[in-house]
C-alpha cells in the first residue's frame, strides 16, 4: 500500500476517534452564550460527555436534573445504567423526561455499568445512554466514545458525588460539565424561586472552559438565562483544554 494511502487512512481513523467527523446532530441549549462555546453550536450526539455534581446532595440533584433536561429534548428511549437503584426517578419528570421513556439497568458495579453502556450504545435510535460511574480509565472512555460515534447515540458518564478537587484522568469525552446549586433569585417575599445552578464547562474539545449561572430546567428541559445573571469565565478560563 502506498505511503500516502496509509497516512490518509490513519488520519481518517484519528478523526473518527476524536469525533472530528461531526456527522451527527447537535442538541442546542437555546442559549447563545452556551451554544457558542460548543462545537457545532450545541451538545453533540454520537459522542461521550461527562457530567458531575459534588458530594453535596443539592449539587448531585442539580446535576441529575440538568442531565434529564438534555435527554428530554432528544427523541427516543433512554437507558440509565447504574450500580444500584438509588435514583429518585420521579424527579426526572420535572425536567420533561417522562418515566415511560426511561429504562433502568441495575448493574451492581462500575465494570458492569461500563459493559451495559457499551451494549446499549451499539443500538442506533436511542435518545441517550447514561452510566453512573465512580471512576473509569482513559481506555474505557475511548471505548464509549467509539461506541457512541458508531451508533450516533449520545452517551453520558454521570460521576455522582465527585469532589471538585478530585483529579480526573485523561478522557476521550467531548465535554465535561460540573453542576452545582446556586442561590435562587430573591423575590422579596417568602416564597420559592426557580432553582439556579452554576454550570461549569470544565472541558470541551477544541475550546476553553467557561461557567455560567443559569435558571434550572423547566418542564421541557430548557435552561433559563436572564440578563441579570452572572456570565463569568471559569477559574481556568485561559487554560486551553487538553485534547
PDB file of C-alpha atoms in Angstrom:
ATOM      1  CA  UNK A   1       0.000   0.000   0.000  1.00  0.00           C
ATOM      2  CA  UNK A   2       1.315   3.424  -0.911  1.00  0.00           C
ATOM      3  CA  UNK A   3       2.553   5.615   1.937  1.00  0.00           C
ATOM      4  CA  UNK A   4       0.069   8.416   1.112  1.00  0.00           C
ATOM      5  CA  UNK A   5      -2.859   5.993   1.335  1.00  0.00           C
ATOM      6  CA  UNK A   6      -1.639   4.705   4.702  1.00  0.00           C
ATOM      7  CA  UNK A   7      -1.376   8.235   6.048  1.00  0.00           C
ATOM      8  CA  UNK A   8      -4.824   9.102   4.722  1.00  0.00           C
ATOM      9  CA  UNK A   9      -6.340   6.077   6.440  1.00  0.00           C
ATOM     10  CA  UNK A  10      -4.581   6.920   9.697  1.00  0.00           C
ATOM     11  CA  UNK A  11      -5.863  10.495   9.590  1.00  0.00           C
ATOM     12  CA  UNK A  12      -9.409   9.243   9.000  1.00  0.00           C
ATOM     13  CA  UNK A  13      -9.149   6.865  11.964  1.00  0.00           C
ATOM     14  CA  UNK A  14      -7.774   9.606  14.221  1.00  0.00           C
ATOM     15  CA  UNK A  15     -10.544  11.972  13.135  1.00  0.00           C
ATOM     16  CA  UNK A  16     -13.123   9.330  13.951  1.00  0.00           C
ATOM     17  CA  UNK A  17     -11.596   8.694  17.381  1.00  0.00           C
ATOM     18  CA  UNK A  18     -11.549  12.430  18.112  1.00  0.00           C
ATOM     19  CA  UNK A  19     -15.075  12.876  16.849  1.00  0.00           C
ATOM     20  CA  UNK A  20     -13.907  15.415  14.339  1.00  0.00           C
ATOM     21  CA  UNK A  21     -16.192  13.942  11.725  1.00  0.00           C
ATOM     22  CA  UNK A  22     -19.100  15.843  13.198  1.00  0.00           C
ATOM     23  CA  UNK A  23     -21.505  13.652  11.247  1.00  0.00           C
ATOM     24  CA  UNK A  24     -24.120  13.577  13.967  1.00  0.00           C
ATOM     25  CA  UNK A  25     -26.626  16.190  15.048  1.00  0.00           C
ATOM     26  CA  UNK A  26     -26.182  18.532  17.975  1.00  0.00           C
ATOM     27  CA  UNK A  27     -28.661  19.440  20.706  1.00  0.00           C
ATOM     28  CA  UNK A  28     -28.511  23.186  21.349  1.00  0.00           C
ATOM     29  CA  UNK A  29     -29.295  24.573  24.788  1.00  0.00           C
ATOM     30  CA  UNK A  30     -31.091  27.511  23.181  1.00  0.00           C
ATOM     31  CA  UNK A  31     -28.826  29.980  24.996  1.00  0.00           C
ATOM     32  CA  UNK A  32     -26.304  31.639  22.704  1.00  0.00           C
ATOM     33  CA  UNK A  33     -23.784  32.233  25.488  1.00  0.00           C
ATOM     34  CA  UNK A  34     -23.537  28.486  25.994  1.00  0.00           C
ATOM     35  CA  UNK A  35     -24.096  27.192  22.473  1.00  0.00           C
ATOM     36  CA  UNK A  36     -21.376  29.444  21.044  1.00  0.00           C
ATOM     37  CA  UNK A  37     -18.862  27.694  23.300  1.00  0.00           C
ATOM     38  CA  UNK A  38     -19.714  24.262  21.880  1.00  0.00           C
ATOM     39  CA  UNK A  39     -18.512  22.829  18.556  1.00  0.00           C
ATOM     40  CA  UNK A  40     -21.410  22.868  16.115  1.00  0.00           C
ATOM     41  CA  UNK A  41     -23.497  25.122  18.352  1.00  0.00           C
ATOM     42  CA  UNK A  42     -24.774  22.502  20.751  1.00  0.00           C
ATOM     43  CA  UNK A  43     -24.145  19.279  22.588  1.00  0.00           C
ATOM     44  CA  UNK A  44     -23.035  16.649  20.101  1.00  0.00           C
ATOM     45  CA  UNK A  45     -24.912  13.389  19.789  1.00  0.00           C
ATOM     46  CA  UNK A  46     -22.806  10.419  18.772  1.00  0.00           C
ATOM     47  CA  UNK A  47     -20.283  11.475  21.408  1.00  0.00           C
ATOM     48  CA  UNK A  48     -19.362  10.907  25.028  1.00  0.00           C
ATOM     49  CA  UNK A  49     -19.977  13.596  27.637  1.00  0.00           C
ATOM     50  CA  UNK A  50     -19.238  13.675  31.369  1.00  0.00           C
ATOM     51  CA  UNK A  51     -21.468  15.276  33.987  1.00  0.00           C
ATOM     52  CA  UNK A  52     -20.668  15.669  37.686  1.00  0.00           C
ATOM     53  CA  UNK A  53     -22.227  17.229  40.749  1.00  0.00           C
ATOM     54  CA  UNK A  54     -20.445  17.108  44.105  1.00  0.00           C
ATOM     55  CA  UNK A  55     -20.705  15.192  47.389  1.00  0.00           C
ATOM     56  CA  UNK A  56     -23.351  17.774  48.395  1.00  0.00           C
ATOM     57  CA  UNK A  57     -26.783  16.256  47.762  1.00  0.00           C
ATOM     58  CA  UNK A  58     -28.157  19.536  46.339  1.00  0.00           C
ATOM     59  CA  UNK A  59     -25.395  19.612  43.734  1.00  0.00           C
ATOM     60  CA  UNK A  60     -25.886  15.993  42.756  1.00  0.00           C
ATOM     61  CA  UNK A  61     -29.631  16.572  42.426  1.00  0.00           C
ATOM     62  CA  UNK A  62     -28.983  19.623  40.233  1.00  0.00           C
ATOM     63  CA  UNK A  63     -26.655  17.608  38.008  1.00  0.00           C
ATOM     64  CA  UNK A  64     -29.268  14.858  37.702  1.00  0.00           C
ATOM     65  CA  UNK A  65     -31.978  17.294  36.555  1.00  0.00           C
ATOM     66  CA  UNK A  66     -29.521  19.031  34.196  1.00  0.00           C
ATOM     67  CA  UNK A  67     -28.843  15.667  32.569  1.00  0.00           C
ATOM     68  CA  UNK A  68     -32.546  14.777  32.446  1.00  0.00           C
ATOM     69  CA  UNK A  69     -33.266  18.124  30.758  1.00  0.00           C
ATOM     70  CA  UNK A  70     -30.824  17.333  27.950  1.00  0.00           C
ATOM     71  CA  UNK A  71     -32.296  13.857  27.413  1.00  0.00           C
ATOM     72  CA  UNK A  72     -35.836  15.233  27.473  1.00  0.00           C
ATOM     73  CA  UNK A  73     -35.027  17.181  24.305  1.00  0.00           C
ATOM     74  CA  UNK A  74     -33.719  14.142  22.375  1.00  0.00           C
ATOM     75  CA  UNK A  75     -36.185  11.707  20.806  1.00  0.00           C
ATOM     76  CA  UNK A  76     -36.019   8.014  21.619  1.00  0.00           C
ATOM     77  CA  UNK A  77     -35.810   5.749  24.651  1.00  0.00           C
ATOM     78  CA  UNK A  78     -33.162   6.381  27.281  1.00  0.00           C
ATOM     79  CA  UNK A  79     -31.115   3.709  29.049  1.00  0.00           C
ATOM     80  CA  UNK A  80     -29.962   4.764  32.514  1.00  0.00           C
ATOM     81  CA  UNK A  81     -27.322   2.338  33.818  1.00  0.00           C
ATOM     82  CA  UNK A  82     -26.463   2.482  37.497  1.00  0.00           C
ATOM     83  CA  UNK A  83     -24.823   0.385  40.154  1.00  0.00           C
ATOM     84  CA  UNK A  84     -27.903   0.130  42.321  1.00  0.00           C
ATOM     85  CA  UNK A  85     -31.356   1.632  42.244  1.00  0.00           C
ATOM     86  CA  UNK A  86     -30.972   4.762  44.396  1.00  0.00           C
ATOM     87  CA  UNK A  87     -32.094   7.323  41.836  1.00  0.00           C
ATOM     88  CA  UNK A  88     -35.230   9.327  42.692  1.00  0.00           C
ATOM     89  CA  UNK A  89     -36.775   8.685  39.307  1.00  0.00           C
ATOM     90  CA  UNK A  90     -39.936  10.846  39.665  1.00  0.00           C
ATOM     91  CA  UNK A  91     -37.700  13.959  39.755  1.00  0.00           C
ATOM     92  CA  UNK A  92     -36.660  13.344  36.143  1.00  0.00           C
ATOM     93  CA  UNK A  93     -40.203  14.188  35.116  1.00  0.00           C
ATOM     94  CA  UNK A  94     -39.657  17.740  36.453  1.00  0.00           C
ATOM     95  CA  UNK A  95     -37.282  18.317  33.538  1.00  0.00           C
ATOM     96  CA  UNK A  96     -39.600  16.775  30.964  1.00  0.00           C
ATOM     97  CA  UNK A  97     -38.070  13.284  30.867  1.00  0.00           C
ATOM     98  CA  UNK A  98     -41.148  11.074  31.064  1.00  0.00           C
ATOM     99  CA  UNK A  99     -40.974   7.845  33.026  1.00  0.00           C
ATOM    100  CA  UNK A 100     -42.152   5.777  30.050  1.00  0.00           C
ATOM    101  CA  UNK A 101     -39.052   6.816  28.095  1.00  0.00           C
ATOM    102  CA  UNK A 102     -36.504   5.581  30.628  1.00  0.00           C
ATOM    103  CA  UNK A 103     -35.277   2.013  31.038  1.00  0.00           C
ATOM    104  CA  UNK A 104     -33.124   1.407  34.120  1.00  0.00           C
ATOM    105  CA  UNK A 105     -30.290  -1.098  34.124  1.00  0.00           C
ATOM    106  CA  UNK A 106     -29.191  -2.045  37.638  1.00  0.00           C
ATOM    107  CA  UNK A 107     -25.697  -3.410  37.021  1.00  0.00           C
ATOM    108  CA  UNK A 108     -24.191  -3.725  40.520  1.00  0.00           C
ATOM    109  CA  UNK A 109     -20.689  -2.385  39.808  1.00  0.00           C
ATOM    110  CA  UNK A 110     -18.798   0.196  37.756  1.00  0.00           C
ATOM    111  CA  UNK A 111     -17.424  -2.555  35.497  1.00  0.00           C
ATOM    112  CA  UNK A 112     -20.892  -3.881  34.755  1.00  0.00           C
ATOM    113  CA  UNK A 113     -22.227  -0.361  34.170  1.00  0.00           C
ATOM    114  CA  UNK A 114     -19.492   0.058  31.567  1.00  0.00           C
ATOM    115  CA  UNK A 115     -20.481  -3.203  29.865  1.00  0.00           C
ATOM    116  CA  UNK A 116     -24.141  -2.226  29.877  1.00  0.00           C
ATOM    117  CA  UNK A 117     -23.355   1.193  28.398  1.00  0.00           C
ATOM    118  CA  UNK A 118     -21.295  -0.300  25.587  1.00  0.00           C
ATOM    119  CA  UNK A 119     -24.014  -2.790  24.739  1.00  0.00           C
ATOM    120  CA  UNK A 120     -26.708  -0.101  24.704  1.00  0.00           C
ATOM    121  CA  UNK A 121     -24.587   2.248  22.611  1.00  0.00           C
ATOM    122  CA  UNK A 122     -24.415  -0.298  19.809  1.00  0.00           C
ATOM    123  CA  UNK A 123     -28.092   0.324  19.010  1.00  0.00           C
ATOM    124  CA  UNK A 124     -28.950   3.383  16.892  1.00  0.00           C
ATOM    125  CA  UNK A 125     -32.199   5.171  17.523  1.00  0.00           C
ATOM    126  CA  UNK A 126     -31.851   5.599  21.266  1.00  0.00           C
ATOM    127  CA  UNK A 127     -32.290   9.012  22.836  1.00  0.00           C
ATOM    128  CA  UNK A 128     -29.251   8.524  25.030  1.00  0.00           C
ATOM    129  CA  UNK A 129     -27.356   6.227  27.361  1.00  0.00           C
ATOM    130  CA  UNK A 130     -26.378   7.272  30.880  1.00  0.00           C
ATOM    131  CA  UNK A 131     -23.905   5.410  33.066  1.00  0.00           C
ATOM    132  CA  UNK A 132     -23.338   6.273  36.705  1.00  0.00           C
ATOM    133  CA  UNK A 133     -19.655   5.503  37.176  1.00  0.00           C
ATOM    134  CA  UNK A 134     -17.418   6.492  40.053  1.00  0.00           C
ATOM    135  CA  UNK A 135     -14.141   6.020  38.231  1.00  0.00           C
ATOM    136  CA  UNK A 136     -13.098   4.759  34.830  1.00  0.00           C
ATOM    137  CA  UNK A 137      -9.954   4.695  32.756  1.00  0.00           C
ATOM    138  CA  UNK A 138      -8.945   6.656  29.694  1.00  0.00           C
ATOM    139  CA  UNK A 139      -9.135   3.455  27.683  1.00  0.00           C
ATOM    140  CA  UNK A 140     -12.689   2.863  28.862  1.00  0.00           C
ATOM    141  CA  UNK A 141     -13.679   6.395  27.874  1.00  0.00           C
ATOM    142  CA  UNK A 142     -12.285   5.779  24.383  1.00  0.00           C
ATOM    143  CA  UNK A 143     -14.367   2.620  24.069  1.00  0.00           C
ATOM    144  CA  UNK A 144     -17.512   4.510  24.991  1.00  0.00           C
ATOM    145  CA  UNK A 145     -16.660   7.351  22.613  1.00  0.00           C
ATOM    146  CA  UNK A 146     -16.157   4.918  19.741  1.00  0.00           C
ATOM    147  CA  UNK A 147     -19.414   3.120  20.517  1.00  0.00           C
ATOM    148  CA  UNK A 148     -21.316   6.425  20.625  1.00  0.00           C
ATOM    149  CA  UNK A 149     -19.672   7.619  17.422  1.00  0.00           C
ATOM    150  CA  UNK A 150     -20.643   4.404  15.662  1.00  0.00           C
ATOM    151  CA  UNK A 151     -24.331   4.488  16.569  1.00  0.00           C
ATOM    152  CA  UNK A 152     -24.907   8.232  16.764  1.00  0.00           C
ATOM    153  CA  UNK A 153     -26.320   7.881  20.285  1.00  0.00           C
ATOM    154  CA  UNK A 154     -25.413  10.448  22.939  1.00  0.00           C
ATOM    155  CA  UNK A 155     -23.507   8.899  25.864  1.00  0.00           C
ATOM    156  CA  UNK A 156     -23.215  10.413  29.317  1.00  0.00           C
ATOM    157  CA  UNK A 157     -20.988   9.294  32.154  1.00  0.00           C
ATOM    158  CA  UNK A 158     -22.552  10.666  35.331  1.00  0.00           C
ATOM    159  CA  UNK A 159     -19.983  10.941  38.120  1.00  0.00           C
ATOM    160  CA  UNK A 160     -22.129  11.288  41.216  1.00  0.00           C
ATOM    161  CA  UNK A 161     -20.637  12.639  44.459  1.00  0.00           C
ATOM    162  CA  UNK A 162     -17.500  13.647  42.590  1.00  0.00           C
ATOM    163  CA  UNK A 163     -15.295  16.038  44.582  1.00  0.00           C
ATOM    164  CA  UNK A 164     -14.394  19.301  42.887  1.00  0.00           C
ATOM    165  CA  UNK A 165     -10.725  18.905  43.716  1.00  0.00           C
ATOM    166  CA  UNK A 166     -10.709  15.283  42.642  1.00  0.00           C
ATOM    167  CA  UNK A 167      -8.166  14.675  39.933  1.00  0.00           C
ATOM    168  CA  UNK A 168      -9.575  13.404  36.656  1.00  0.00           C
ATOM    169  CA  UNK A 169      -7.717  11.088  34.366  1.00  0.00           C
ATOM    170  CA  UNK A 170      -7.424  11.829  30.702  1.00  0.00           C
ATOM    171  CA  UNK A 171     -10.671  11.210  28.899  1.00  0.00           C
ATOM    172  CA  UNK A 172     -11.973  10.890  25.370  1.00  0.00           C
ATOM    173  CA  UNK A 173     -15.171  12.728  26.334  1.00  0.00           C
ATOM    174  CA  UNK A 174     -16.052  15.657  24.108  1.00  0.00           C
ATOM    175  CA  UNK A 175     -17.274  17.750  27.045  1.00  0.00           C
ATOM    176  CA  UNK A 176     -17.143  17.620  30.832  1.00  0.00           C
ATOM    177  CA  UNK A 177     -19.637  19.550  32.971  1.00  0.00           C
ATOM    178  CA  UNK A 178     -19.901  20.231  36.704  1.00  0.00           C
ATOM    179  CA  UNK A 179     -23.260  21.365  38.026  1.00  0.00           C
ATOM    180  CA  UNK A 180     -23.661  22.952  41.465  1.00  0.00           C
ATOM    181  CA  UNK A 181     -26.627  24.585  43.165  1.00  0.00           C
ATOM    182  CA  UNK A 182     -26.698  28.390  43.430  1.00  0.00           C
ATOM    183  CA  UNK A 183     -28.992  30.691  45.486  1.00  0.00           C
ATOM    184  CA  UNK A 184     -32.334  31.417  43.810  1.00  0.00           C
ATOM    185  CA  UNK A 185     -33.446  34.922  42.928  1.00  0.00           C
ATOM    186  CA  UNK A 186     -34.639  36.947  45.930  1.00  0.00           C
ATOM    187  CA  UNK A 187     -38.335  37.531  45.258  1.00  0.00           C
ATOM    188  CA  UNK A 188     -38.722  39.931  48.170  1.00  0.00           C
ATOM    189  CA  UNK A 189     -41.397  37.757  49.710  1.00  0.00           C
ATOM    190  CA  UNK A 190     -41.222  34.411  51.481  1.00  0.00           C
ATOM    191  CA  UNK A 191     -41.537  32.058  48.578  1.00  0.00           C
ATOM    192  CA  UNK A 192     -39.717  29.605  46.428  1.00  0.00           C
ATOM    193  CA  UNK A 193     -37.920  30.842  43.344  1.00  0.00           C
ATOM    194  CA  UNK A 194     -36.857  28.887  40.302  1.00  0.00           C
ATOM    195  CA  UNK A 195     -33.713  26.881  41.060  1.00  0.00           C
ATOM    196  CA  UNK A 196     -30.419  28.330  39.917  1.00  0.00           C
ATOM    197  CA  UNK A 197     -27.305  26.405  39.050  1.00  0.00           C
ATOM    198  CA  UNK A 198     -23.727  27.158  38.271  1.00  0.00           C
ATOM    199  CA  UNK A 199     -22.875  25.098  35.228  1.00  0.00           C
ATOM    200  CA  UNK A 200     -19.166  24.855  34.593  1.00  0.00           C
ATOM    201  CA  UNK A 201     -17.937  23.605  31.254  1.00  0.00           C
ATOM    202  CA  UNK A 202     -14.669  22.189  32.554  1.00  0.00           C
ATOM    203  CA  UNK A 203     -13.596  20.631  29.315  1.00  0.00           C
ATOM    204  CA  UNK A 204     -14.630  20.988  25.692  1.00  0.00           C
ATOM    205  CA  UNK A 205     -12.655  19.574  22.829  1.00  0.00           C
ATOM    206  CA  UNK A 206     -11.225  22.448  20.811  1.00  0.00           C
ATOM    207  CA  UNK A 207     -12.496  25.135  23.192  1.00  0.00           C
ATOM    208  CA  UNK A 208     -11.971  26.775  26.556  1.00  0.00           C
ATOM    209  CA  UNK A 209     -13.628  26.212  29.938  1.00  0.00           C
ATOM    210  CA  UNK A 210     -16.369  28.590  30.992  1.00  0.00           C
ATOM    211  CA  UNK A 211     -19.039  28.888  33.674  1.00  0.00           C
ATOM    212  CA  UNK A 212     -22.492  30.397  33.827  1.00  0.00           C
ATOM    213  CA  UNK A 213     -25.197  30.953  36.394  1.00  0.00           C
ATOM    214  CA  UNK A 214     -28.470  29.755  34.902  1.00  0.00           C
ATOM    215  CA  UNK A 215     -32.021  29.085  35.940  1.00  0.00           C
ATOM    216  CA  UNK A 216     -32.716  25.375  36.289  1.00  0.00           C
ATOM    217  CA  UNK A 217     -34.578  23.311  33.708  1.00  0.00           C
ATOM    218  CA  UNK A 218     -38.257  23.967  33.142  1.00  0.00           C
ATOM    219  CA  UNK A 219     -40.786  21.242  32.361  1.00  0.00           C
ATOM    220  CA  UNK A 220     -39.482  20.980  28.800  1.00  0.00           C
ATOM    221  CA  UNK A 221     -35.869  20.535  29.830  1.00  0.00           C
ATOM    222  CA  UNK A 222     -34.762  24.045  28.875  1.00  0.00           C
ATOM    223  CA  UNK A 223     -32.459  26.254  30.916  1.00  0.00           C
ATOM    224  CA  UNK A 224     -33.065  29.943  31.532  1.00  0.00           C
ATOM    225  CA  UNK A 225     -30.519  32.739  31.421  1.00  0.00           C
ATOM    226  CA  UNK A 226     -31.570  36.313  32.237  1.00  0.00           C
ATOM    227  CA  UNK A 227     -29.503  39.448  31.723  1.00  0.00           C
ATOM    228  CA  UNK A 228     -29.252  39.867  35.473  1.00  0.00           C
ATOM    229  CA  UNK A 229     -27.431  36.609  35.872  1.00  0.00           C
ATOM    230  CA  UNK A 230     -23.706  36.272  36.018  1.00  0.00           C
ATOM    231  CA  UNK A 231     -21.732  35.229  32.968  1.00  0.00           C
ATOM    232  CA  UNK A 232     -18.199  34.688  34.058  1.00  0.00           C
ATOM    233  CA  UNK A 233     -15.184  32.709  32.961  1.00  0.00           C
ATOM    234  CA  UNK A 234     -14.117  29.670  34.891  1.00  0.00           C
ATOM    235  CA  UNK A 235     -11.038  29.973  37.032  1.00  0.00           C
ATOM    236  CA  UNK A 236      -9.076  28.194  34.365  1.00  0.00           C
ATOM    237  CA  UNK A 237     -10.533  30.217  31.517  1.00  0.00           C
ATOM    238  CA  UNK A 238      -7.213  30.996  29.986  1.00  0.00           C
ATOM    239  CA  UNK A 239      -6.158  27.416  30.085  1.00  0.00           C
ATOM    240  CA  UNK A 240      -6.521  25.755  26.728  1.00  0.00           C
ATOM    241  CA  UNK A 241      -8.222  22.485  27.247  1.00  0.00           C
ATOM    242  CA  UNK A 242      -6.161  19.458  26.525  1.00  0.00           C
ATOM    243  CA  UNK A 243      -7.376  17.362  23.667  1.00  0.00           C
TER     244      UNK A 243
END
